[in-house]
PDB file of C-alpha atoms and ligand atoms in Angstrom:
ATOM      1  CA  MET A  51      79.797 184.575 -72.869  1.00 88.00           C
ATOM      2  CA  ILE A  52      82.610 183.022 -74.835  1.00 95.00           C
ATOM      3  CA  THR A  53      82.075 182.971 -78.592  1.00 97.00           C
ATOM      4  CA  TYR A  54      82.990 180.338 -81.199  1.00 98.00           C
ATOM      5  CA  ASP A  55      86.514 181.693 -81.537  1.00 97.00           C
ATOM      6  CA  GLY A  56      87.206 181.977 -77.824  1.00 97.00           C
ATOM      7  CA  GLU A  57      86.670 185.745 -77.619  1.00 95.00           C
ATOM      8  CA  ILE A  58      84.487 187.320 -74.959  1.00 95.00           C
ATOM      9  CA  GLU A  59      81.159 188.510 -76.382  1.00 95.00           C
ATOM     10  CA  LEU A  60      80.940 192.305 -76.619  1.00 96.00           C
ATOM     11  CA  GLY A  61      78.065 194.336 -75.209  1.00 97.00           C
ATOM     12  CA  ARG A  62      75.821 196.184 -77.701  1.00 97.00           C
ATOM     13  CA  ASN A  63      77.266 199.542 -76.732  1.00 98.00           C
ATOM     14  CA  ASP A  64      80.897 198.465 -76.524  1.00 97.00           C
ATOM     15  CA  GLU A  65      83.315 199.703 -79.145  1.00 96.00           C
ATOM     16  CA  CYS A  66      83.482 197.314 -82.092  1.00 95.00           C
ATOM     17  CA  TRP A  67      86.523 195.035 -82.377  1.00 93.00           C
ATOM     18  CA  CYS A  68      87.189 196.057 -85.973  1.00 91.00           C
ATOM     19  CA  GLY A  69      88.835 199.383 -85.205  1.00 88.00           C
ATOM     20  CA  SER A  70      86.032 201.499 -86.733  1.00 91.00           C
ATOM     21  CA  GLY A  71      85.494 203.275 -83.401  1.00 93.00           C
ATOM     22  CA  LYS A  72      81.736 202.624 -83.794  1.00 96.00           C
ATOM     23  CA  LYS A  73      79.447 200.971 -81.285  1.00 97.00           C
ATOM     24  CA  TYR A  74      79.295 197.213 -81.646  1.00 97.00           C
ATOM     25  CA  LYS A  75      75.528 197.189 -82.384  1.00 98.00           C
ATOM     26  CA  LYS A  76      76.060 199.697 -85.239  1.00 97.00           C
ATOM     27  CA  CYS A  77      79.029 197.825 -86.626  1.00 96.00           C
ATOM     28  CA  HIS A  78      79.879 194.092 -86.535  1.00 96.00           C
ATOM     29  CA  MET A  79      77.201 192.770 -84.178  1.00 97.00           C
ATOM     30  CA  GLU A  80      74.991 191.264 -86.886  1.00 97.00           C
ATOM     31  CA  PHE A  81      78.028 190.005 -88.729  1.00 97.00           C
ATOM     32  CA  ASP A  82      79.255 188.255 -85.587  1.00 97.00           C
ATOM     33  CA  GLU A  83      75.832 186.728 -85.010  1.00 98.00           C
ATOM     34  CA  ARG A  84      76.017 185.270 -88.498  1.00 98.00           C
ATOM     35  CA  LEU A  85      79.463 183.807 -87.777  1.00 98.00           C
ATOM     36  CA  GLN A  86      78.299 182.347 -84.482  1.00 98.00           C
ATOM     37  CA  ALA A  87      75.264 180.757 -86.142  1.00 98.00           C
ATOM     38  CA  LEU A  88      77.463 179.165 -88.811  1.00 98.00           C
ATOM     39  CA  ALA A  89      79.855 177.876 -86.162  1.00 98.00           C
ATOM     40  CA  ASP A  90      76.877 176.436 -84.246  1.00 98.00           C
ATOM     41  CA  GLN A  91      75.880 174.605 -87.444  1.00 98.00           C
ATOM     42  CA  GLY A  92      79.295 172.952 -87.457  1.00 98.00           C
ATOM     43  CA  GLU A  93      80.837 175.105 -90.200  1.00 98.00           C
ATOM     44  CA  ASP A  94      84.567 175.848 -90.127  1.00 98.00           C
ATOM     45  CA  VAL A  95      84.398 179.586 -89.394  1.00 98.00           C
ATOM     46  CA  PRO A  96      87.631 181.613 -89.310  1.00 98.00           C
ATOM     47  CA  PRO A  97      88.484 183.122 -85.933  1.00 98.00           C
ATOM     48  CA  ARG A  98      87.965 186.868 -86.156  1.00 97.00           C
ATOM     49  CA  ALA A  99      91.653 187.411 -85.478  1.00 96.00           C
ATOM     50  CA  LEU A 100      92.228 186.239 -89.070  1.00 98.00           C
ATOM     51  CA  LEU A 101      89.823 188.811 -90.552  1.00 97.00           C
ATOM     52  CA  LYS A 102      91.651 191.910 -91.706  1.00 97.00           C
ATOM     53  CA  THR A 103      90.454 195.366 -90.710  1.00 94.00           C
ATOM     54  CA  ALA A 104      90.250 198.222 -93.213  1.00 94.00           C
ATOM     55  CA  GLU A 105      93.498 199.613 -91.860  1.00 95.00           C
ATOM     56  CA  GLU A 106      95.279 196.274 -92.179  1.00 97.00           C
ATOM     57  CA  ILE A 107      94.061 195.895 -95.765  1.00 98.00           C
ATOM     58  CA  LYS A 108      95.489 199.340 -96.513  1.00 98.00           C
ATOM     59  CA  GLY A 109      98.827 198.266 -95.088  1.00 98.00           C
ATOM     60  CA  VAL A 110      98.855 195.076 -97.143  1.00 98.00           C
ATOM     61  CA  LYS A 111      98.065 197.079-100.288  1.00 98.00           C
ATOM     62  CA  ARG A 112     101.114 199.263 -99.698  1.00 98.00           C
ATOM     63  CA  SER A 113     103.188 196.128 -99.313  1.00 98.00           C
ATOM     64  CA  ALA A 114     101.660 194.594-102.444  1.00 98.00           C
ATOM     65  CA  GLU A 115     102.477 197.729-104.449  1.00 98.00           C
ATOM     66  CA  VAL A 116     106.122 196.866-103.964  1.00 98.00           C
ATOM     67  CA  ASN A 117     105.582 193.156-104.549  1.00 98.00           C
ATOM     68  CA  VAL A 118     103.808 193.764-107.863  1.00 98.00           C
ATOM     69  CA  GLY A 119     106.480 196.310-108.764  1.00 98.00           C
ATOM     70  CA  VAL A 120     109.240 193.762-108.157  1.00 98.00           C
ATOM     71  CA  LEU A 121     107.557 191.213-110.402  1.00 98.00           C
ATOM     72  CA  ASP A 122     106.943 193.834-113.112  1.00 98.00           C
ATOM     73  CA  PHE A 123     110.654 194.685-112.932  1.00 98.00           C
ATOM     74  CA  VAL A 124     111.616 191.017-113.229  1.00 98.00           C
ATOM     75  CA  ALA A 125     109.215 190.633-116.173  1.00 98.00           C
ATOM     76  CA  GLU A 126     110.911 193.472-118.012  1.00 98.00           C
ATOM     77  CA  HIS A 127     114.439 192.177-117.522  1.00 98.00           C
ATOM     78  CA  ILE A 128     114.290 188.385-117.429  1.00 98.00           C
ATOM     79  CA  GLY A 129     115.534 186.416-120.440  1.00 98.00           C
ATOM     80  CA  GLU A 130     118.126 184.076-121.864  1.00 98.00           C
ATOM     81  CA  GLY A 131     121.540 184.323-120.192  1.00 98.00           C
ATOM     82  CA  VAL A 132     120.211 185.793-116.942  1.00 98.00           C
ATOM     83  CA  SER A 133     121.180 183.833-113.823  1.00 98.00           C
ATOM     84  CA  THR A 134     118.706 183.209-111.036  1.00 99.00           C
ATOM     85  CA  GLU A 135     121.269 184.878-108.756  1.00 98.00           C
ATOM     86  CA  GLN A 136     120.797 188.025-110.872  1.00 98.00           C
ATOM     87  CA  ILE A 137     117.022 187.826-110.327  1.00 99.00           C
ATOM     88  CA  ASP A 138     117.673 187.581-106.590  1.00 99.00           C
ATOM     89  CA  GLN A 139     119.784 190.724-106.735  1.00 98.00           C
ATOM     90  CA  TRP A 140     117.065 192.619-108.650  1.00 98.00           C
ATOM     91  CA  VAL A 141     114.467 191.581-106.110  1.00 99.00           C
ATOM     92  CA  TYR A 142     116.606 192.560-103.134  1.00 99.00           C
ATOM     93  CA  ASP A 143     117.617 195.921-104.614  1.00 98.00           C
ATOM     94  CA  TYR A 144     114.144 196.891-105.853  1.00 98.00           C
ATOM     95  CA  THR A 145     112.509 195.924-102.564  1.00 98.00           C
ATOM     96  CA  VAL A 146     114.884 197.751-100.222  1.00 98.00           C
ATOM     97  CA  GLU A 147     114.837 200.796-102.504  1.00 98.00           C
ATOM     98  CA  HIS A 148     111.067 200.883-101.932  1.00 98.00           C
ATOM     99  CA  ASP A 149     111.211 200.878 -98.127  1.00 97.00           C
ATOM    100  CA  ALA A 150     110.463 197.193 -97.826  1.00 98.00           C
ATOM    101  CA  LEU A 151     112.143 193.871 -97.172  1.00 98.00           C
ATOM    102  CA  PRO A 152     112.024 190.599 -99.091  1.00 98.00           C
ATOM    103  CA  ALA A 153     110.097 188.204 -96.842  1.00 98.00           C
ATOM    104  CA  PRO A 154     111.970 185.024 -97.883  1.00 98.00           C
ATOM    105  CA  LEU A 155     115.385 186.313 -96.769  1.00 98.00           C
ATOM    106  CA  ASP A 156     116.295 184.435 -93.558  1.00 98.00           C
ATOM    107  CA  TYR A 157     112.739 183.060 -93.345  1.00 98.00           C
ATOM    108  CA  GLU A 158     113.236 179.757 -91.517  1.00 97.00           C
ATOM    109  CA  GLY A 159     116.786 179.851 -92.819  1.00 97.00           C
ATOM    110  CA  PHE A 160     115.965 180.470 -96.496  1.00 98.00           C
ATOM    111  CA  PRO A 161     119.200 182.006 -97.847  1.00 98.00           C
ATOM    112  CA  LYS A 162     117.893 184.313-100.596  1.00 98.00           C
ATOM    113  CA  SER A 163     115.334 187.055-101.284  1.00 99.00           C
ATOM    114  CA  VAL A 164     113.155 185.210-103.782  1.00 99.00           C
ATOM    115  CA  CYS A 165     112.278 181.684-104.864  1.00 99.00           C
ATOM    116  CA  THR A 166     113.236 180.815-108.446  1.00 99.00           C
ATOM    117  CA  SER A 167     111.815 177.465-109.501  1.00 99.00           C
ATOM    118  CA  LEU A 168     113.020 176.189-112.876  1.00 98.00           C
ATOM    119  CA  ASN A 169     111.401 173.495-115.044  1.00 98.00           C
ATOM    120  CA  GLU A 170     110.930 170.414-112.804  1.00 98.00           C
ATOM    121  CA  VAL A 171     111.313 172.469-109.605  1.00 99.00           C
ATOM    122  CA  VAL A 172     107.877 172.684-107.990  1.00 98.00           C
ATOM    123  CA  CYS A 173     108.691 175.464-105.510  1.00 98.00           C
ATOM    124  CA  HIS A 174     111.312 176.946-103.167  1.00 98.00           C
ATOM    125  CA  GLY A 175     114.120 176.929-105.729  1.00 98.00           C
ATOM    126  CA  ILE A 176     117.145 178.810-104.427  1.00 98.00           C
ATOM    127  CA  PRO A 177     118.696 181.421-106.733  1.00 98.00           C
ATOM    128  CA  SER A 178     122.216 180.520-107.845  1.00 98.00           C
ATOM    129  CA  SER A 179     124.903 181.876-110.153  1.00 98.00           C
ATOM    130  CA  ASP A 180     125.103 178.344-111.597  1.00 98.00           C
ATOM    131  CA  ASP A 181     121.550 178.506-112.949  1.00 98.00           C
ATOM    132  CA  ILE A 182     121.626 180.479-116.178  1.00 98.00           C
ATOM    133  CA  LEU A 183     118.352 180.749-118.044  1.00 98.00           C
ATOM    134  CA  LYS A 184     118.380 179.224-121.503  1.00 98.00           C
ATOM    135  CA  SER A 185     115.920 179.014-124.334  1.00 98.00           C
ATOM    136  CA  GLY A 186     113.190 176.481-123.572  1.00 98.00           C
ATOM    137  CA  ASP A 187     113.196 177.008-119.805  1.00 98.00           C
ATOM    138  CA  ILE A 188     110.086 177.792-117.817  1.00 99.00           C
ATOM    139  CA  ILE A 189     110.574 179.454-114.455  1.00 99.00           C
ATOM    140  CA  ASN A 190     108.456 180.583-111.542  1.00 99.00           C
ATOM    141  CA  VAL A 191     109.599 183.712-109.721  1.00 99.00           C
ATOM    142  CA  ASP A 192     107.918 183.900-106.314  1.00 99.00           C
ATOM    143  CA  CYS A 193     108.207 187.275-104.569  1.00 98.00           C
ATOM    144  CA  SER A 194     107.088 188.132-101.070  1.00 98.00           C
ATOM    145  CA  THR A 195     107.402 191.515 -99.403  1.00 99.00           C
ATOM    146  CA  ILE A 196     107.232 192.943 -95.890  1.00 99.00           C
ATOM    147  CA  ARG A 197     106.426 196.647 -95.685  1.00 98.00           C
ATOM    148  CA  ASP A 198     105.596 198.302 -92.361  1.00 98.00           C
ATOM    149  CA  GLY A 199     104.997 194.823 -90.972  1.00 98.00           C
ATOM    150  CA  TYR A 200     102.458 193.843 -93.658  1.00 99.00           C
ATOM    151  CA  PHE A 201     103.024 190.858 -95.969  1.00 99.00           C
ATOM    152  CA  SER A 202     102.330 190.390 -99.641  1.00 98.00           C
ATOM    153  CA  ASP A 203     103.073 187.355-101.794  1.00 98.00           C
ATOM    154  CA  SER A 204     102.618 186.493-105.462  1.00 98.00           C
ATOM    155  CA  SER A 205     104.392 184.660-108.225  1.00 98.00           C
ATOM    156  CA  ARG A 206     104.460 184.474-111.997  1.00 99.00           C
ATOM    157  CA  MET A 207     105.777 182.134-114.652  1.00 99.00           C
ATOM    158  CA  PHE A 208     108.144 183.191-117.407  1.00 99.00           C
ATOM    159  CA  CYS A 209     108.844 181.354-120.651  1.00 98.00           C
ATOM    160  CA  ILE A 210     112.425 181.828-121.811  1.00 98.00           C
ATOM    161  CA  GLY A 211     113.115 181.971-125.567  1.00 98.00           C
ATOM    162  CA  ASP A 212     111.541 179.157-127.565  1.00 98.00           C
ATOM    163  CA  VAL A 213     109.528 176.996-125.235  1.00 98.00           C
ATOM    164  CA  SER A 214     107.931 173.722-126.337  1.00 98.00           C
ATOM    165  CA  PRO A 215     104.197 173.911-127.050  1.00 98.00           C
ATOM    166  CA  GLU A 216     103.610 171.455-124.199  1.00 98.00           C
ATOM    167  CA  ALA A 217     105.479 173.640-121.690  1.00 98.00           C
ATOM    168  CA  ARG A 218     103.775 176.803-122.899  1.00 98.00           C
ATOM    169  CA  LYS A 219     100.381 175.170-122.598  1.00 98.00           C
ATOM    170  CA  LEU A 220     101.176 174.046-119.046  1.00 99.00           C
ATOM    171  CA  VAL A 221     102.157 177.605-118.120  1.00 99.00           C
ATOM    172  CA  GLU A 222      99.039 179.118-119.698  1.00 98.00           C
ATOM    173  CA  ASP A 223      96.712 176.471-118.327  1.00 98.00           C
ATOM    174  CA  THR A 224      98.093 176.958-114.823  1.00 99.00           C
ATOM    175  CA  LYS A 225      97.344 180.676-115.102  1.00 99.00           C
ATOM    176  CA  HIS A 226      93.853 179.798-116.313  1.00 98.00           C
ATOM    177  CA  ALA A 227      93.469 177.454-113.324  1.00 98.00           C
ATOM    178  CA  VAL A 228      94.101 180.390-110.980  1.00 99.00           C
ATOM    179  CA  GLU A 229      91.475 182.417-112.873  1.00 98.00           C
ATOM    180  CA  LEU A 230      88.985 179.573-112.467  1.00 98.00           C
ATOM    181  CA  GLY A 231      89.859 179.436-108.764  1.00 98.00           C
ATOM    182  CA  LEU A 232      89.169 183.164-108.482  1.00 98.00           C
ATOM    183  CA  ALA A 233      85.863 182.758-110.301  1.00 98.00           C
ATOM    184  CA  ALA A 234      84.850 180.186-107.671  1.00 98.00           C
ATOM    185  CA  VAL A 235      85.387 182.662-104.815  1.00 98.00           C
ATOM    186  CA  LYS A 236      82.066 183.652-103.269  1.00 98.00           C
ATOM    187  CA  PRO A 237      81.731 185.493 -99.979  1.00 98.00           C
ATOM    188  CA  TRP A 238      80.118 183.105 -97.468  1.00 98.00           C
ATOM    189  CA  GLY A 239      81.028 180.225 -99.787  1.00 98.00           C
ATOM    190  CA  HIS A 240      83.721 177.701 -98.938  1.00 98.00           C
ATOM    191  CA  LEU A 241      87.462 177.562 -99.383  1.00 98.00           C
ATOM    192  CA  GLY A 242      87.134 174.111-100.939  1.00 98.00           C
ATOM    193  CA  ASP A 243      85.211 175.617-103.878  1.00 98.00           C
ATOM    194  CA  ILE A 244      88.477 177.105-105.138  1.00 98.00           C
ATOM    195  CA  GLY A 245      90.509 173.917-105.077  1.00 98.00           C
ATOM    196  CA  ALA A 246      87.638 171.965-106.586  1.00 98.00           C
ATOM    197  CA  ALA A 247      87.502 174.290-109.607  1.00 98.00           C
ATOM    198  CA  ILE A 248      91.272 174.174-110.038  1.00 98.00           C
ATOM    199  CA  HIS A 249      91.603 170.436-109.601  1.00 98.00           C
ATOM    200  CA  GLU A 250      88.761 169.672-111.981  1.00 98.00           C
ATOM    201  CA  PHE A 251      90.275 171.810-114.729  1.00 98.00           C
ATOM    202  CA  ALA A 252      93.816 170.479-114.164  1.00 98.00           C
ATOM    203  CA  ARG A 253      92.606 166.898-114.419  1.00 98.00           C
ATOM    204  CA  SER A 254      90.589 167.682-117.534  1.00 98.00           C
ATOM    205  CA  GLN A 255      93.849 168.685-119.221  1.00 98.00           C
ATOM    206  CA  GLY A 256      95.649 165.549-118.042  1.00 98.00           C
ATOM    207  CA  TYR A 257      97.702 167.277-115.356  1.00 98.00           C
ATOM    208  CA  SER A 258      98.052 166.575-111.669  1.00 98.00           C
ATOM    209  CA  VAL A 259      98.013 168.955-108.707  1.00 98.00           C
ATOM    210  CA  VAL A 260     100.612 169.017-105.922  1.00 98.00           C
ATOM    211  CA  ARG A 261      99.078 168.147-102.566  1.00 98.00           C
ATOM    212  CA  GLU A 262     101.712 168.891 -99.924  1.00 98.00           C
ATOM    213  CA  PHE A 263     102.057 172.591-100.721  1.00 98.00           C
ATOM    214  CA  GLY A 264      99.368 175.141-101.341  1.00 98.00           C
ATOM    215  CA  GLY A 265      98.150 178.604-100.532  1.00 98.00           C
ATOM    216  CA  HIS A 266      97.927 180.157 -97.118  1.00 98.00           C
ATOM    217  CA  GLY A 267      96.475 182.942 -95.073  1.00 98.00           C
ATOM    218  CA  ILE A 268      98.706 186.017 -95.072  1.00 98.00           C
ATOM    219  CA  GLY A 269      98.762 189.640 -93.953  1.00 98.00           C
ATOM    220  CA  LEU A 270     100.220 190.134 -90.517  1.00 98.00           C
ATOM    221  CA  GLU A 271     102.418 187.054 -90.942  1.00 98.00           C
ATOM    222  CA  PHE A 272     103.962 185.435 -94.017  1.00 98.00           C
ATOM    223  CA  HIS A 273     101.998 182.236 -93.476  1.00 98.00           C
ATOM    224  CA  GLU A 274      98.757 182.279 -91.519  1.00 98.00           C
ATOM    225  CA  GLU A 275      95.802 179.933 -91.358  1.00 98.00           C
ATOM    226  CA  PRO A 276      94.107 178.585 -93.411  1.00 98.00           C
ATOM    227  CA  PHE A 277      96.123 176.164 -95.543  1.00 98.00           C
ATOM    228  CA  VAL A 278      94.681 176.435 -99.057  1.00 98.00           C
ATOM    229  CA  SER A 279      94.635 173.070-100.796  1.00 98.00           C
ATOM    230  CA  PHE A 280      93.909 172.745-104.507  1.00 98.00           C
ATOM    231  CA  VAL A 281      92.630 169.184-104.312  1.00 98.00           C
ATOM    232  CA  THR A 282      89.423 169.854-102.407  1.00 98.00           C
ATOM    233  CA  ARG A 283      85.710 169.278-102.779  1.00 98.00           C
ATOM    234  CA  ALA A 284      83.252 172.118-103.323  1.00 98.00           C
ATOM    235  CA  GLY A 285      81.248 173.075-100.246  1.00 98.00           C
ATOM    236  CA  THR A 286      83.957 171.960 -97.822  1.00 98.00           C
ATOM    237  CA  GLY A 287      86.548 173.823 -95.782  1.00 98.00           C
ATOM    238  CA  MET A 288      86.613 177.228 -94.161  1.00 98.00           C
ATOM    239  CA  VAL A 289      83.787 179.682 -94.781  1.00 98.00           C
ATOM    240  CA  LEU A 290      84.955 182.594 -96.974  1.00 98.00           C
ATOM    241  CA  VAL A 291      84.135 185.385 -94.561  1.00 98.00           C
ATOM    242  CA  PRO A 292      84.753 188.999 -95.701  1.00 98.00           C
ATOM    243  CA  GLY A 293      88.157 190.060 -94.379  1.00 98.00           C
ATOM    244  CA  LEU A 294      89.749 186.650 -94.857  1.00 98.00           C
ATOM    245  CA  MET A 295      93.025 187.100 -96.762  1.00 99.00           C
ATOM    246  CA  PHE A 296      94.924 184.307 -98.463  1.00 99.00           C
ATOM    247  CA  THR A 297      96.837 183.212-101.539  1.00 99.00           C
ATOM    248  CA  ILE A 298      95.788 181.020-104.449  1.00 99.00           C
ATOM    249  CA  GLU A 299      98.905 179.330-105.790  1.00 98.00           C
ATOM    250  CA  PRO A 300      98.392 175.904-107.328  1.00 99.00           C
ATOM    251  CA  MET A 301     101.401 173.892-108.439  1.00 99.00           C
ATOM    252  CA  ILE A 302     100.362 171.906-111.497  1.00 99.00           C
ATOM    253  CA  ASN A 303     102.437 169.048-112.885  1.00 98.00           C
ATOM    254  CA  LEU A 304     102.618 167.746-116.428  1.00 98.00           C
ATOM    255  CA  GLY A 305     103.069 164.243-115.019  1.00 98.00           C
ATOM    256  CA  LYS A 306     102.264 162.722-111.647  1.00 98.00           C
ATOM    257  CA  TYR A 307     101.538 164.715-108.505  1.00 98.00           C
ATOM    258  CA  ARG A 308     104.274 163.150-106.379  1.00 98.00           C
ATOM    259  CA  ILE A 309     107.125 165.368-105.268  1.00 98.00           C
ATOM    260  CA  ASP A 310     110.730 164.838-104.230  1.00 98.00           C
ATOM    261  CA  MET A 311     111.890 166.742-101.185  1.00 98.00           C
ATOM    262  CA  SER A 312     115.227 164.994-100.777  1.00 98.00           C
ATOM    263  CA  ASP A 313     117.457 167.856-101.946  1.00 98.00           C
ATOM    264  CA  PRO A 314     120.190 168.232 -99.320  1.00 98.00           C
ATOM    265  CA  ASN A 315     119.667 172.023 -99.278  1.00 98.00           C
ATOM    266  CA  GLY A 316     116.422 171.318 -97.436  1.00 98.00           C
ATOM    267  CA  TRP A 317     114.364 173.611 -99.711  1.00 98.00           C
ATOM    268  CA  THR A 318     114.209 172.738-103.390  1.00 98.00           C
ATOM    269  CA  VAL A 319     111.101 170.696-104.167  1.00 98.00           C
ATOM    270  CA  ARG A 320     111.023 168.772-107.450  1.00 98.00           C
ATOM    271  CA  THR A 321     108.531 166.603-109.292  1.00 98.00           C
ATOM    272  CA  LYS A 322     109.300 162.975-108.515  1.00 98.00           C
ATOM    273  CA  ASP A 323     109.021 161.994-112.173  1.00 98.00           C
ATOM    274  CA  GLY A 324     111.247 164.885-113.268  1.00 98.00           C
ATOM    275  CA  ARG A 325     108.578 166.329-115.574  1.00 98.00           C
ATOM    276  CA  LEU A 326     107.687 170.008-115.841  1.00 99.00           C
ATOM    277  CA  THR A 327     105.603 171.875-113.283  1.00 99.00           C
ATOM    278  CA  ALA A 328     104.126 175.379-113.186  1.00 99.00           C
ATOM    279  CA  GLN A 329     102.673 177.764-110.616  1.00 99.00           C
ATOM    280  CA  TRP A 330     101.074 181.194-110.518  1.00 99.00           C
ATOM    281  CA  GLU A 331     100.206 182.895-107.244  1.00 99.00           C
ATOM    282  CA  VAL A 332      97.802 185.684-106.374  1.00 99.00           C
ATOM    283  CA  GLN A 333      96.828 187.178-103.036  1.00 99.00           C
ATOM    284  CA  ILE A 334      93.235 188.198-102.336  1.00 99.00           C
ATOM    285  CA  VAL A 335      90.967 189.413 -99.576  1.00 99.00           C
ATOM    286  CA  ILE A 336      87.318 188.403 -99.383  1.00 98.00           C
ATOM    287  CA  THR A 337      84.919 191.362 -99.545  1.00 98.00           C
ATOM    288  CA  GLU A 338      81.159 191.717 -98.976  1.00 96.00           C
ATOM    289  CA  ASP A 339      80.481 191.273-102.677  1.00 97.00           C
ATOM    290  CA  GLY A 340      83.369 189.164-103.920  1.00 98.00           C
ATOM    291  CA  TYR A 341      87.077 189.564-103.509  1.00 98.00           C
ATOM    292  CA  GLU A 342      89.787 192.104-104.097  1.00 98.00           C
ATOM    293  CA  LEU A 343      92.991 191.150-105.872  1.00 98.00           C
ATOM    294  CA  LEU A 344      95.886 192.473-103.807  1.00 98.00           C
ATOM    295  CA  SER A 345      99.017 191.000-105.353  1.00 98.00           C
ATOM    296  CA  TRP A 346      99.624 189.173-108.648  1.00 98.00           C
TER     297      TRP A 346
HETATM  298  N1  MF3 B  44     106.578 182.422-101.364  1.00 83.97           N
HETATM  299  C1  MF3 B  44     106.296 181.094-100.904  1.00 83.97           C
HETATM  300  C2  MF3 B  44     104.795 180.978-100.765  1.00 83.97           C
HETATM  301  O1  MF3 B  44     104.113 181.285-101.661  1.00 83.97           O
HETATM  302  C3  MF3 B  44     106.958 180.803 -99.624  1.00 83.97           C
HETATM  303  C4  MF3 B  44     108.391 180.721 -99.733  1.00 83.97           C
HETATM  304  S1  MF3 B  44     109.084 180.373 -98.232  1.00 83.97           S
HETATM  305  C5  MF3 B  44     110.703 180.671 -98.561  1.00 83.97           C
HETATM  306  O2  MF3 B  44     104.247 180.618 -99.787  1.00 83.97           O
HETATM  307  F1  MF3 B  44     111.307 180.661 -97.468  1.00 83.97           F
HETATM  308  F2  MF3 B  44     111.121 179.749 -99.406  1.00 83.97           F
HETATM  309  F3  MF3 B  44     110.787 181.850 -99.131  1.00 83.97           F
HETATM  310 CO1   CO B  45     102.480 182.031-100.945  1.00 83.97          CO
END
């Protein structure tokens, strides 16, 4: 028999697919029956290839240790007068000194080790010696790490010097939006619950949410299925099956949601109206009773 995700159904006494070494009937058989039933009901059920095994989660945690360490290092050193090129150098050096590689470097031609997105830059800003941080700037530093083949990805905002109350509120509210997204995560719930919580809060504060970019599955690749939108309806989208690993990384704009992708460098994304934008990113894995935060 072929199952919902195109795999051949295992026999009760076969070894389970999850790598536990246990018999299927003593391991994931019931779990798989639940997935199959949901798929039969027309739910969007992740293929089991996306669900991370215990060993894979361990590998991702080792990768995330470095990723969190890089961002902690940046947090300690960032400030007025620092160039985004300098941040890139910190990220590269810290990462390779910890037996890992920065995932952005050479990723689809990206020229640097980290994305640094300043003020009206929504995402994918390229570090440069010409960009020197000054008082009043807000910046997203987005770090991604490969260690032993496992990927981690998270980003944080930094307020440089004296930032306007409006900018600071945007930064804090965007962090709060991620927390609300996390609070909406329920195993066997839906991916759309997260974006619904985030979008509702963002709108309540008069902001808009970027549509073209969002979170993503991650773990064995930098970007896996599913795409994680933050303009969704509750109860829609992929079922949050334990083992599913993805990022929550809304980009929230002070003004309109439209973006400008016309930069000749092919990467830098800006708000169309030129107003400020903010983003925080965390990486999680769904567990039997909730989720585990892997990178932040
Ligand atoms: N770190 C980004 C994300 O959160 C991806 C950056 S792709 C790069 O998905 F090539 F610009 F690094
Ligand atoms: Co990401």
